[in-house]
Amino acid sequence: MLLSWWDGESRVRRITGRIIDIRSDTSSLPTEEMREAMKKAEVGNDGYGDDPTVNRLQDLAAAKIGKEAALFVPSGTMGNLVALLTHTQRGHEIIAEDQAHIVTNERGYACVAGLEVRRIRGHKGAMGPHEVEDAIITSRSLKIDLICLENTHMNAGGAVVPPDNISQVCDVAHKHGIPTHLDGARIFNASTALGIPADRVVKHVDSIMFCLSKGLCAPVGSMLAGSRDFIAKAKQMRRVVGGQMRQAGVVAAAGILALEKMVDRLNEDHENARFLAEGLSSIEGIELDLDDVQTNLVFFDVGGLGMDAKAFASKLLDEWNIKIDAREKSLVRALTYKDITRQDVEYVVNAIREASAR
Ligand SMILES: *Cc1c(COP(=O)(O)O)cnc(C)c1O
């Protein structure tokens, strides 16, 4: 039985053309307050360090994440790449989790930084400290310059890597004189899920990248943070990869509000993701592990419906105005964020239930 508003609503959506985009939290829209702040932002030439709004964002980001300094970069991918270029030497090696975003989605470690990667298969995104140490000890030919971690771990379904694991891996790395970098694109989702402030979660890592443009809703931008010395070098590397900006205060203004106003509401996204996952898990032919849904990501498998992910996604778009992320084979990804309301999630669950029945 369908709810009475249901047929009406799906018709309305088809007429108005409103699309529910749950492919990624990067589809989050800047708030009205952000747009106002962007319009009024005081700016200067950031190439010379003269943009007061960028400087304010960098100071705020450093304080919030508990590092000495921070650098504004156009994207998370560039932030990670700049970190790699700053920490490593061409021809050397890094260690990363097997499905780390840096390895599977970015590739700059090889194409740009000229690094080899030693991949360690983790458990729900967390590498075992003993395996990391084994990899360090057995690396005879290539020098390992950096250990990369990720939290939340995207390809592990937004899993939260426990702070104890991070500190154990960092202890091993530091014991061997190797620095650590955390890809913390969604670190505030991790800290929200843990109920622990982000600066404590990342206390032991030498550098961290986090995104302002995902759940935090800024239109562009990520931060790289670390020691003052590290950030001074990173600034040179940002220039090398073309990331030096000018009157960037226009976008930094939104980033300030992202950090000040948008962190405390992430819980709502997690509740909506859980609601979505619970709804989906009750649909025959859809497979997902509710234990894996820890933050704002929901991965599920539609193989039981006799469809692959691409066919499933195009059906949802054509018939229900829903954009969802088709991954490999029959794996589908959905994310929640500020612009996806509880009612939207109800609509999505109902749509998928209907799409699955036919
Ligand atoms: C999105 C993401 C990035 C890269 O951020 P962009 O701003 O899209 O370049 C890096 N790591 C993880 C885990 C991500 O989810």
mmCIF file of N, CA and C in Angstrom, residues 42-110:
data_model
loop_
_atom_site.group_PDB
_atom_site.id
_atom_site.type_symbol
_atom_site.label_atom_id
_atom_site.label_comp_id
_atom_site.label_asym_id
_atom_site.label_seq_id
_atom_site.Cartn_x
_atom_site.Cartn_y
_atom_site.Cartn_z
ATOM 1 N N GLU A 42 35.630 41.075 2.593
ATOM 2 C CA GLU A 42 36.807 41.933 2.409
ATOM 3 C C GLU A 42 37.863 41.086 1.695
ATOM 4 N N VAL A 43 38.454 41.603 0.643
ATOM 5 C CA VAL A 43 39.419 40.776 -0.104
ATOM 6 C C VAL A 43 40.743 41.498 -0.335
ATOM 7 N N GLY A 44 41.742 40.735 -0.735
ATOM 8 C CA GLY A 44 43.059 41.274 -1.085
ATOM 9 C C GLY A 44 43.754 40.243 -1.945
ATOM 10 N N ASN A 45 45.030 40.467 -2.233
ATOM 11 C CA ASN A 45 45.744 39.527 -3.093
ATOM 12 C C ASN A 45 46.353 38.405 -2.254
ATOM 13 N N ASP A 46 45.704 37.264 -2.277
ATOM 14 C CA ASP A 46 46.160 36.140 -1.444
ATOM 15 C C ASP A 46 47.509 35.592 -1.909
ATOM 16 N N GLY A 47 47.881 35.868 -3.154
ATOM 17 C CA GLY A 47 49.212 35.477 -3.621
ATOM 18 C C GLY A 47 50.313 36.099 -2.768
ATOM 19 N N TYR A 48 50.003 37.275 -2.222
ATOM 20 C CA TYR A 48 50.943 37.948 -1.305
ATOM 21 C C TYR A 48 50.551 37.772 0.169
ATOM 22 N N GLY A 49 49.534 36.947 0.410
ATOM 23 C CA GLY A 49 49.073 36.749 1.787
ATOM 24 C C GLY A 49 48.248 37.907 2.304
ATOM 25 N N ASP A 50 47.687 38.701 1.371
ATOM 26 C CA ASP A 50 47.012 39.943 1.749
ATOM 27 C C ASP A 50 45.489 39.861 1.767
ATOM 28 N N ASP A 51 44.930 38.666 1.674
ATOM 29 C CA ASP A 51 43.463 38.589 1.708
ATOM 30 C C ASP A 51 43.018 38.343 3.147
ATOM 31 N N PRO A 52 42.408 39.346 3.778
ATOM 32 C CA PRO A 52 42.072 39.204 5.207
ATOM 33 C C PRO A 52 41.068 38.084 5.475
ATOM 34 N N THR A 53 40.161 37.847 4.524
ATOM 35 C CA THR A 53 39.150 36.809 4.751
ATOM 36 C C THR A 53 39.773 35.414 4.645
ATOM 37 N N VAL A 54 40.674 35.227 3.678
ATOM 38 C CA VAL A 54 41.396 33.954 3.570
ATOM 39 C C VAL A 54 42.218 33.733 4.843
ATOM 40 N N ASN A 55 42.887 34.788 5.303
ATOM 41 C CA ASN A 55 43.705 34.649 6.515
ATOM 42 C C ASN A 55 42.854 34.264 7.718
ATOM 43 N N ARG A 56 41.658 34.870 7.789
ATOM 44 C CA ARG A 56 40.751 34.562 8.900
ATOM 45 C C ARG A 56 40.312 33.093 8.823
ATOM 46 N N LEU A 57 39.983 32.629 7.609
ATOM 47 C CA LEU A 57 39.579 31.227 7.425
ATOM 48 C C LEU A 57 40.718 30.282 7.825
ATOM 49 N N GLN A 58 41.934 30.619 7.394
ATOM 50 C CA GLN A 58 43.066 29.738 7.693
ATOM 51 C C GLN A 58 43.329 29.669 9.197
ATOM 52 N N ASP A 59 43.219 30.801 9.883
ATOM 53 C CA ASP A 59 43.421 30.805 11.335
ATOM 54 C C ASP A 59 42.321 30.007 12.038
ATOM 55 N N LEU A 60 41.090 30.219 11.578
ATOM 56 C CA LEU A 60 39.957 29.516 12.177
ATOM 57 C C LEU A 60 40.092 28.005 11.968
ATOM 58 N N ALA A 61 40.449 27.610 10.741
ATOM 59 C CA ALA A 61 40.579 26.182 10.421
ATOM 60 C C ALA A 61 41.677 25.537 11.263
ATOM 61 N N ALA A 62 42.813 26.232 11.394
ATOM 62 C CA ALA A 62 43.920 25.690 12.189
ATOM 63 C C ALA A 62 43.487 25.498 13.640
ATOM 64 N N ALA A 63 42.792 26.507 14.181
ATOM 65 C CA ALA A 63 42.353 26.419 15.580
ATOM 66 C C ALA A 63 41.354 25.280 15.748
ATOM 67 N N LYS A 64 40.424 25.180 14.825
ATOM 68 C CA LYS A 64 39.354 24.194 14.950
ATOM 69 C C LYS A 64 39.887 22.762 14.837
ATOM 70 N N ILE A 65 40.949 22.563 14.049
ATOM 71 C CA ILE A 65 41.461 21.213 13.829
ATOM 72 C C ILE A 65 42.683 20.942 14.714
ATOM 73 N N GLY A 66 43.099 21.957 15.487
ATOM 74 C CA GLY A 66 44.166 21.760 16.470
ATOM 75 C C GLY A 66 45.564 21.644 15.883
ATOM 76 N N LYS A 67 45.811 22.333 14.767
ATOM 77 C CA LYS A 67 47.159 22.356 14.188
ATOM 78 C C LYS A 67 47.673 23.797 14.185
ATOM 79 N N GLU A 68 48.991 23.963 13.988
ATOM 80 C CA GLU A 68 49.578 25.301 14.062
ATOM 81 C C GLU A 68 49.108 26.226 12.948
ATOM 82 N N ALA A 69 48.945 25.663 11.748
ATOM 83 C CA ALA A 69 48.625 26.507 10.597
ATOM 84 C C ALA A 69 47.777 25.746 9.593
ATOM 85 N N ALA A 70 47.124 26.505 8.708
ATOM 86 C CA ALA A 70 46.289 25.878 7.674
ATOM 87 C C ALA A 70 46.388 26.675 6.388
ATOM 88 N N LEU A 71 46.105 25.982 5.284
ATOM 89 C CA LEU A 71 46.206 26.580 3.954
ATOM 90 C C LEU A 71 44.918 26.299 3.187
ATOM 91 N N PHE A 72 44.378 27.353 2.574
ATOM 92 C CA PHE A 72 43.149 27.211 1.784
ATOM 93 C C PHE A 72 43.516 26.688 0.402
ATOM 94 N N VAL A 73 42.864 25.608 -0.025
ATOM 95 C CA VAL A 73 43.115 25.039 -1.354
ATOM 96 C C VAL A 73 41.776 24.881 -2.089
ATOM 97 N N PRO A 74 41.817 24.921 -3.427
ATOM 98 C CA PRO A 74 40.564 24.864 -4.189
ATOM 99 C C PRO A 74 39.783 23.557 -4.038
ATOM 100 N N SER A 75 40.460 22.437 -3.803
ATOM 101 C CA SER A 75 39.737 21.163 -3.700
ATOM 102 C C SER A 75 40.453 20.217 -2.750
ATOM 103 N N GLY A 76 39.726 19.186 -2.345
ATOM 104 C CA GLY A 76 40.314 18.178 -1.475
ATOM 105 C C GLY A 76 41.413 17.412 -2.184
ATOM 106 N N THR A 77 41.183 17.131 -3.453
ATOM 107 C CA THR A 77 42.185 16.408 -4.236
ATOM 108 C C THR A 77 43.489 17.194 -4.279
ATOM 109 N N MET A 78 43.384 18.511 -4.476
ATOM 110 C CA MET A 78 44.607 19.312 -4.481
ATOM 111 C C MET A 78 45.246 19.353 -3.091
ATOM 112 N N GLY A 79 44.412 19.410 -2.060
ATOM 113 C CA GLY A 79 44.947 19.409 -0.695
ATOM 114 C C GLY A 79 45.765 18.150 -0.423
ATOM 115 N N ASN A 80 45.229 16.995 -0.818
ATOM 116 C CA ASN A 80 45.967 15.745 -0.630
ATOM 117 C C ASN A 80 47.237 15.725 -1.468
ATOM 118 N N LEU A 81 47.133 16.194 -2.704
ATOM 119 C CA LEU A 81 48.301 16.196 -3.595
ATOM 120 C C LEU A 81 49.402 17.103 -3.047
ATOM 121 N N VAL A 82 49.007 18.276 -2.581
ATOM 122 C CA VAL A 82 49.979 19.209 -2.006
ATOM 123 C C VAL A 82 50.647 18.576 -0.783
ATOM 124 N N ALA A 83 49.851 17.862 0.014
ATOM 125 C CA ALA A 83 50.420 17.177 1.185
ATOM 126 C C ALA A 83 51.454 16.141 0.738
ATOM 127 N N LEU A 84 51.108 15.367 -0.286
ATOM 128 C CA LEU A 84 52.042 14.348 -0.784
ATOM 129 C C LEU A 84 53.328 14.997 -1.281
ATOM 130 N N LEU A 85 53.188 16.062 -2.080
ATOM 131 C CA LEU A 85 54.360 16.732 -2.641
ATOM 132 C C LEU A 85 55.231 17.341 -1.543
ATOM 133 N N THR A 86 54.595 17.761 -0.458
ATOM 134 C CA THR A 86 55.335 18.404 0.633
ATOM 135 C C THR A 86 56.066 17.379 1.503
ATOM 136 N N HIS A 87 55.409 16.234 1.736
ATOM 137 C CA HIS A 87 55.985 15.231 2.645
ATOM 138 C C HIS A 87 57.002 14.312 1.970
ATOM 139 N N THR A 88 56.936 14.163 0.644
ATOM 140 C CA THR A 88 57.657 13.055 0.007
ATOM 141 C C THR A 88 58.677 13.512 -1.035
ATOM 142 N N GLN A 89 59.447 12.541 -1.501
ATOM 143 C CA GLN A 89 60.344 12.760 -2.636
ATOM 144 C C GLN A 89 59.987 11.809 -3.761
ATOM 145 N N ARG A 90 60.009 12.328 -4.957
ATOM 146 C CA ARG A 90 59.741 11.556 -6.174
ATOM 147 C C ARG A 90 60.546 10.254 -6.174
ATOM 148 N N GLY A 91 59.888 9.167 -6.536
ATOM 149 C CA GLY A 91 60.573 7.873 -6.574
ATOM 150 C C GLY A 91 60.487 7.103 -5.267
ATOM 151 N N HIS A 92 60.029 7.775 -4.210
ATOM 152 C CA HIS A 92 59.871 7.086 -2.937
ATOM 153 C C HIS A 92 58.470 6.474 -2.853
ATOM 154 N N GLU A 93 58.142 5.997 -1.657
ATOM 155 C CA GLU A 93 56.927 5.206 -1.514
ATOM 156 C C GLU A 93 56.041 5.740 -0.395
ATOM 157 N N ILE A 94 54.732 5.514 -0.525
ATOM 158 C CA ILE A 94 53.804 5.814 0.571
ATOM 159 C C ILE A 94 53.042 4.539 0.913
ATOM 160 N N ILE A 95 52.473 4.533 2.109
ATOM 161 C CA ILE A 95 51.590 3.431 2.502
ATOM 162 C C ILE A 95 50.183 3.999 2.619
ATOM 163 N N ALA A 96 49.220 3.287 2.048
ATOM 164 C CA ALA A 96 47.823 3.727 2.157
ATOM 165 C C ALA A 96 46.916 2.515 2.226
ATOM 166 N N GLU A 97 45.727 2.724 2.739
ATOM 167 C CA GLU A 97 44.745 1.646 2.778
ATOM 168 C C GLU A 97 44.379 1.295 1.335
ATOM 169 N N ASP A 98 44.072 0.035 1.104
ATOM 170 C CA ASP A 98 43.849 -0.483 -0.250
ATOM 171 C C ASP A 98 42.805 0.322 -1.040
ATOM 172 N N GLN A 99 41.737 0.746 -0.381
ATOM 173 C CA GLN A 99 40.662 1.452 -1.077
ATOM 174 C C GLN A 99 40.630 2.949 -0.722
ATOM 175 N N ALA A 100 41.764 3.473 -0.309
ATOM 176 C CA ALA A 100 41.824 4.898 0.049
ATOM 177 C C ALA A 100 41.521 5.760 -1.175
ATOM 178 N N HIS A 101 40.809 6.845 -0.951
ATOM 179 C CA HIS A 101 40.434 7.780 -2.020
ATOM 180 C C HIS A 101 41.676 8.275 -2.767
ATOM 181 N N ILE A 102 42.741 8.522 -2.031
ATOM 182 C CA ILE A 102 44.003 8.990 -2.638
ATOM 183 C C ILE A 102 44.488 8.004 -3.704
ATOM 184 N N VAL A 103 44.250 6.721 -3.448
ATOM 185 C CA VAL A 103 44.721 5.687 -4.366
ATOM 186 C C VAL A 103 43.705 5.418 -5.472
ATOM 187 N N THR A 104 42.439 5.238 -5.086
ATOM 188 C CA THR A 104 41.436 4.780 -6.061
ATOM 189 C C THR A 104 40.849 5.907 -6.899
ATOM 190 N N ASN A 105 40.743 7.108 -6.335
ATOM 191 C CA ASN A 105 40.031 8.183 -7.039
ATOM 192 C C ASN A 105 40.909 9.351 -7.476
ATOM 193 N N GLU A 106 42.103 9.473 -6.905
ATOM 194 C CA GLU A 106 42.860 10.697 -7.168
ATOM 195 C C GLU A 106 44.065 10.465 -8.085
ATOM 196 N N ARG A 107 44.873 9.515 -7.749
ATOM 197 C CA ARG A 107 45.966 9.078 -8.624
ATOM 198 C C ARG A 107 47.128 10.068 -8.765
ATOM 199 N N GLY A 108 47.024 11.239 -8.164
ATOM 200 C CA GLY A 108 48.112 12.211 -8.272
ATOM 201 C C GLY A 108 49.391 11.713 -7.629
ATOM 202 N N TYR A 109 49.257 10.770 -6.675
ATOM 203 C CA TYR A 109 50.466 10.228 -6.030
ATOM 204 C C TYR A 109 51.402 9.654 -7.093
ATOM 205 N N ALA A 110 50.821 9.010 -8.136
ATOM 206 C CA ALA A 110 51.636 8.408 -9.187
ATOM 207 C C ALA A 110 51.886 9.397 -10.329
#
